[in-house]
Amino acid sequence: MTIHTGNTDVTPEEVGFDSQHIEFLDDFFAEMIQTGKMQAASYLLSRDGKVFAWKSMGRLNAFEDKGDFLPDSIRPIASITKIFTATGIMQLVQQGKIVLEQPMSSIIDEFTTPLHERITIFHLLTHTSGLATEGGMLEAYPRNWWPEDMTRENWIKMALEGPLESPVGTTWSYCNRGFHLLAEVIARVSGMPYDEYIRKHILAPLSMTSSFFEVPEEHKDHICVVTEWDQKHVSWIREEDGKDGTPSWWGAGGLYSTPHDLWKFG
């Protein structure tokens, strides 16, 4: 199995890192791949802003031969998207446009109910809103992420439907829909679609040129595909959601990126 190496700035020893530990990582991931526990692996390590190790190995695509998983191969980053959503929220806080203790009902009318009026931006950021989760992988029978009858017009009511799992602010419970709703806050407060805001205010300033909500056609053969879900959704966003911006429910997990772009963000 070939281990591919990306560009580095320094050697491990130049920043005080023992290169034998990198060999340990290589051997560990290679064994995981060879025994069928993983399809592919990649890692990037840096110290003091300098990359000293960037490697990858394994297959890019589980269903067809697309070559090896390379250091700069694109992959869905799932819930790491939440960190970008949280950053967008905190930028708006820094600009004085919202405050963390602000009731969600002051921004989204559907929160103006006896059940939801105490929920604040802070509660959604910290998974303590009490909203029922979906797709959190902790439920015995998880709710569907995208019910067939969900549209741009009704999704907020669907996100809030049903009783709260716990009183507001009392219990931590991983909640994707909380970050869908935070993405909607970004859209409404900034006056631009959620994905456009993230591109303009986070991805572009950091030169994260390999990070996308909608992967351009010329890059789609470079996407790591592990599951049938991955395969289906490589070209899914625009086909099913139209061309008026990525919907806010991608604020919980809609980005694609690379290790080097995530290093820039970090």
Short mmCIF file of C-alpha atoms in Angstrom, two decimals:
data_model
loop_
_atom_site.label_atom_id
_atom_site.label_comp_id
_atom_site.label_asym_id
_atom_site.label_seq_id
_atom_site.Cartn_x
_atom_site.Cartn_y
_atom_site.Cartn_z
CA MET A 1 0.00 0.00 0.00
CA THR A 2 1.32 3.40 -1.00
CA ILE A 3 1.59 6.11 1.63
CA HIS A 4 1.27 9.50 -0.05
CA THR A 5 2.94 12.61 1.36
CA GLY A 6 1.71 16.19 1.05
CA ASN A 7 3.87 19.30 1.12
CA THR A 8 5.41 20.16 4.48
CA ASP A 9 7.14 23.28 5.77
CA VAL A 10 9.69 21.69 8.12
CA THR A 11 10.91 18.32 9.33
CA PRO A 12 9.42 16.94 12.54
CA GLU A 13 12.73 17.38 14.33
CA GLU A 14 12.93 21.07 13.37
CA VAL A 15 9.87 21.74 15.52
CA GLY A 16 10.80 19.32 18.31
CA PHE A 17 8.68 16.34 17.24
CA ASP A 18 9.87 12.73 17.29
CA SER A 19 9.48 11.34 13.77
CA GLN A 20 9.22 7.79 15.15
CA HIS A 21 5.73 8.66 16.32
CA ILE A 22 4.81 9.48 12.71
CA GLU A 23 5.98 6.01 11.73
CA PHE A 24 3.71 4.65 14.47
CA LEU A 25 0.77 6.53 12.95
CA ASP A 26 1.57 5.19 9.48
CA ASP A 27 1.78 1.61 10.73
CA PHE A 28 -1.43 1.95 12.77
CA PHE A 29 -3.54 3.31 9.90
CA ALA A 30 -2.00 0.86 7.40
CA GLU A 31 -2.99 -2.06 9.62
CA MET A 32 -6.51 -0.69 10.05
CA ILE A 33 -6.88 -0.46 6.27
CA GLN A 34 -5.32 -3.83 5.51
CA THR A 35 -7.59 -5.57 8.03
CA GLY A 36 -10.68 -3.95 6.53
CA LYS A 37 -11.52 -1.75 9.52
CA MET A 38 -11.01 1.45 7.52
CA GLN A 39 -11.13 2.31 3.84
CA ALA A 40 -8.63 5.15 3.99
CA ALA A 41 -6.89 7.52 6.36
CA SER A 42 -5.22 10.90 6.31
CA TYR A 43 -3.61 13.17 8.84
CA LEU A 44 -1.87 16.54 9.00
CA LEU A 45 0.28 17.65 11.93
CA SER A 46 1.72 21.09 12.61
CA ARG A 47 3.47 23.01 15.33
CA ASP A 48 3.95 26.78 15.58
CA GLY A 49 2.01 27.23 12.34
CA LYS A 50 4.33 24.94 10.35
CA VAL A 51 3.19 21.66 8.82
CA PHE A 52 5.64 18.85 9.57
CA ALA A 53 3.61 15.78 8.52
CA TRP A 54 0.82 15.34 5.98
CA LYS A 55 0.06 11.87 4.72
CA SER A 56 -2.70 9.68 3.32
CA MET A 57 -3.31 6.08 2.32
CA GLY A 58 -6.07 3.75 1.18
CA ARG A 59 -8.75 3.90 -1.53
CA LEU A 60 -10.61 7.05 -2.56
CA ASN A 61 -13.87 5.35 -3.52
CA ALA A 62 -15.50 2.24 -2.04
CA PHE A 63 -17.60 1.43 -5.10
CA GLU A 64 -15.36 2.06 -8.11
CA ASP A 65 -11.68 2.48 -8.87
CA LYS A 66 -10.97 6.20 -8.51
CA GLY A 67 -7.38 5.72 -7.43
CA ASP A 68 -5.78 6.32 -4.06
CA PHE A 69 -6.89 8.57 -1.24
CA LEU A 70 -4.46 11.48 -1.59
CA PRO A 71 -3.44 14.12 0.98
CA ASP A 72 -5.54 16.76 -0.79
CA SER A 73 -8.55 14.54 -1.56
CA ILE A 74 -11.85 16.16 -0.66
CA ARG A 75 -14.15 14.55 1.87
CA PRO A 76 -17.44 15.40 3.57
CA ILE A 77 -16.59 16.80 7.00
CA ALA A 78 -20.05 16.20 8.44
CA SER A 79 -20.53 17.76 11.89
CA ILE A 80 -17.25 19.67 11.73
CA THR A 81 -19.49 22.05 9.75
CA LYS A 82 -21.02 23.00 13.12
CA ILE A 83 -17.76 24.74 14.07
CA PHE A 84 -18.09 26.98 11.02
CA THR A 85 -21.71 27.73 11.94
CA ALA A 86 -20.66 28.56 15.50
CA THR A 87 -17.90 30.82 14.17
CA GLY A 88 -20.42 32.65 11.99
CA ILE A 89 -22.64 33.18 15.02
CA MET A 90 -19.75 34.51 17.09
CA GLN A 91 -18.74 36.89 14.29
CA LEU A 92 -22.24 38.35 14.42
CA VAL A 93 -21.96 38.60 18.22
CA GLN A 94 -18.62 40.39 17.82
CA GLN A 95 -20.26 42.84 15.40
CA GLY A 96 -22.98 43.59 17.95
CA LYS A 97 -25.77 42.27 15.73
CA ILE A 98 -26.87 39.55 18.17
CA VAL A 99 -26.08 38.49 21.75
CA LEU A 100 -25.73 34.95 23.06
CA GLU A 101 -28.50 35.37 25.64
CA GLN A 102 -30.91 36.59 22.94
CA PRO A 103 -34.18 34.62 22.71
CA MET A 104 -34.54 32.83 19.41
CA SER A 105 -38.10 34.15 19.23
CA SER A 106 -36.68 37.63 18.57
CA ILE A 107 -35.29 36.35 15.27
CA ILE A 108 -37.52 33.41 14.27
CA ASP A 109 -41.25 33.83 14.92
CA GLU A 110 -41.90 30.10 15.23
CA PHE A 111 -40.12 30.16 18.62
CA THR A 112 -42.88 32.35 20.04
CA THR A 113 -44.65 29.53 21.91
CA PRO A 114 -44.81 28.60 25.61
CA LEU A 115 -42.48 25.66 24.87
CA HIS A 116 -39.82 27.55 22.95
CA GLU A 117 -39.80 31.18 24.08
CA ARG A 118 -37.05 30.60 26.68
CA ILE A 119 -34.63 29.06 24.14
CA THR A 120 -31.69 31.36 23.41
CA ILE A 121 -28.86 31.33 20.88
CA PHE A 122 -26.59 30.10 23.69
CA HIS A 123 -28.83 27.07 24.31
CA LEU A 124 -28.61 26.04 20.66
CA LEU A 125 -24.82 26.51 20.57
CA THR A 126 -24.37 24.34 23.67
CA HIS A 127 -26.93 21.61 22.83
CA THR A 128 -28.97 22.49 25.90
CA SER A 129 -32.17 23.77 24.24
CA GLY A 130 -34.22 20.67 25.02
CA LEU A 131 -35.19 20.28 21.36
CA ALA A 132 -35.58 16.68 20.25
CA THR A 133 -32.54 15.49 18.36
CA GLU A 134 -32.47 13.63 15.10
CA GLY A 135 -29.70 11.61 13.53
CA GLY A 136 -27.53 12.03 16.61
CA MET A 137 -26.68 8.32 16.62
CA LEU A 138 -27.58 8.14 20.31
CA GLU A 139 -31.26 7.23 19.85
CA ALA A 140 -32.50 3.67 19.52
CA TYR A 141 -34.85 4.76 16.71
CA PRO A 142 -33.55 8.08 15.36
CA ARG A 143 -35.81 10.58 13.63
CA ASN A 144 -35.36 11.06 9.92
CA TRP A 145 -32.93 13.85 9.01
CA TRP A 146 -34.98 15.02 6.04
CA PRO A 147 -38.62 13.87 6.01
CA GLU A 148 -40.02 13.62 2.50
CA ASP A 149 -42.49 16.44 3.12
CA MET A 150 -39.89 18.91 4.45
CA THR A 151 -39.57 22.11 2.40
CA ARG A 152 -37.96 25.52 2.78
CA GLU A 153 -41.36 26.83 3.89
CA ASN A 154 -42.15 24.31 6.64
CA TRP A 155 -38.82 23.01 7.93
CA ILE A 156 -38.61 25.32 10.96
CA LYS A 157 -41.98 24.15 12.28
CA MET A 158 -40.90 20.55 11.65
CA ALA A 159 -37.66 21.19 13.58
CA LEU A 160 -39.69 22.45 16.55
CA GLU A 161 -42.50 19.90 16.45
CA GLY A 162 -43.23 17.64 19.40
CA PRO A 163 -42.44 18.09 23.10
CA LEU A 164 -39.08 19.15 24.46
CA GLU A 165 -36.87 16.27 25.61
CA SER A 166 -35.95 18.22 28.75
CA PRO A 167 -36.54 21.66 30.26
CA VAL A 168 -34.59 24.41 28.51
CA GLY A 169 -31.03 24.80 29.80
CA THR A 170 -30.98 21.72 32.05
CA THR A 171 -29.62 18.86 29.93
CA TRP A 172 -26.96 18.39 27.27
CA SER A 173 -28.30 16.41 24.31
CA TYR A 174 -26.55 16.43 20.93
CA CYS A 175 -28.93 18.23 18.58
CA ASN A 176 -28.37 18.69 14.86
CA ARG A 177 -31.52 20.72 14.39
CA GLY A 178 -30.17 23.32 16.81
CA PHE A 179 -27.40 24.06 14.31
CA HIS A 180 -29.85 24.06 11.40
CA LEU A 181 -31.61 26.85 13.28
CA LEU A 182 -28.37 28.70 14.05
CA ALA A 183 -27.60 28.68 10.33
CA GLU A 184 -30.99 30.28 9.78
CA VAL A 185 -30.05 32.95 12.34
CA ILE A 186 -26.91 33.69 10.30
CA ALA A 187 -28.97 33.99 7.13
CA ARG A 188 -31.59 36.30 8.63
CA VAL A 189 -29.24 38.54 10.58
CA SER A 190 -26.62 38.84 7.82
CA GLY A 191 -29.17 39.19 5.02
CA MET A 192 -27.49 36.56 2.83
CA PRO A 193 -27.94 32.79 2.39
CA TYR A 194 -26.12 30.74 5.02
CA ASP A 195 -23.65 29.16 2.59
CA GLU A 196 -22.84 32.51 1.00
CA TYR A 197 -22.10 33.97 4.43
CA ILE A 198 -19.73 31.12 5.33
CA ARG A 199 -17.93 31.41 1.99
CA LYS A 200 -17.57 35.20 2.16
CA HIS A 201 -16.68 35.60 5.82
CA ILE A 202 -14.77 32.41 6.67
CA LEU A 203 -13.65 30.35 3.67
CA ALA A 204 -12.51 33.22 1.41
CA PRO A 205 -10.55 35.21 4.04
CA LEU A 206 -8.66 32.04 4.99
CA SER A 207 -8.06 31.03 1.34
CA MET A 208 -9.84 27.73 1.98
CA THR A 209 -10.01 27.04 -1.75
CA SER A 210 -10.80 23.32 -1.40
CA SER A 211 -13.82 23.73 0.89
CA PHE A 212 -17.32 23.69 -0.56
CA PHE A 213 -21.00 23.19 0.17
CA GLU A 214 -21.48 22.33 -3.49
CA VAL A 215 -18.36 20.63 -4.87
CA PRO A 216 -17.62 21.93 -8.40
CA GLU A 217 -17.97 19.39 -11.16
CA GLU A 218 -14.24 19.40 -11.92
CA HIS A 219 -13.47 18.29 -8.34
CA LYS A 220 -16.09 15.57 -7.92
CA ASP A 221 -13.72 12.78 -8.92
CA HIS A 222 -11.53 13.82 -5.98
CA ILE A 223 -14.20 13.25 -3.31
CA CYS A 224 -13.72 10.40 -0.87
CA VAL A 225 -16.76 8.10 -1.03
CA VAL A 226 -17.19 5.57 1.78
CA THR A 227 -20.92 4.86 1.90
CA GLU A 228 -23.89 4.80 -0.46
CA TRP A 229 -25.04 8.00 1.26
CA ASP A 230 -21.76 9.67 0.23
CA GLN A 231 -22.21 8.43 -3.34
CA LYS A 232 -25.76 9.73 -3.58
CA HIS A 233 -25.08 13.16 -2.11
CA VAL A 234 -22.01 14.13 -4.12
CA SER A 235 -24.33 15.83 -6.64
CA TRP A 236 -27.43 16.15 -4.48
CA ILE A 237 -27.55 19.73 -3.20
CA ARG A 238 -28.46 21.74 -6.29
CA GLU A 239 -30.53 18.98 -7.92
CA GLU A 240 -33.01 18.81 -5.06
CA ASP A 241 -32.78 22.23 -3.44
CA GLY A 242 -32.74 24.61 -6.37
CA LYS A 243 -30.27 27.42 -6.97
CA ASP A 244 -31.16 30.00 -4.36
CA GLY A 245 -28.47 29.11 -1.82
CA THR A 246 -27.76 26.07 0.29
CA PRO A 247 -30.62 25.63 2.79
CA SER A 248 -29.96 26.36 6.43
CA TRP A 249 -30.31 22.72 7.44
CA TRP A 250 -26.81 22.22 6.03
CA GLY A 251 -25.51 24.25 8.98
CA ALA A 252 -25.17 21.06 10.98
CA GLY A 253 -23.14 19.10 8.46
CA GLY A 254 -22.96 20.16 4.82
CA LEU A 255 -19.35 21.10 4.11
CA TYR A 256 -16.65 19.27 2.14
CA SER A 257 -13.01 20.05 2.83
CA THR A 258 -9.41 18.80 3.06
CA PRO A 259 -6.93 18.43 5.94
CA HIS A 260 -4.90 21.42 4.75
CA ASP A 261 -7.94 23.69 4.54
CA LEU A 262 -9.05 22.58 8.01
CA TRP A 263 -5.53 23.32 9.25
CA LYS A 264 -5.90 26.88 7.95
CA PHE A 265 -9.19 27.20 9.80
CA GLY A 266 -7.73 25.75 12.99
#
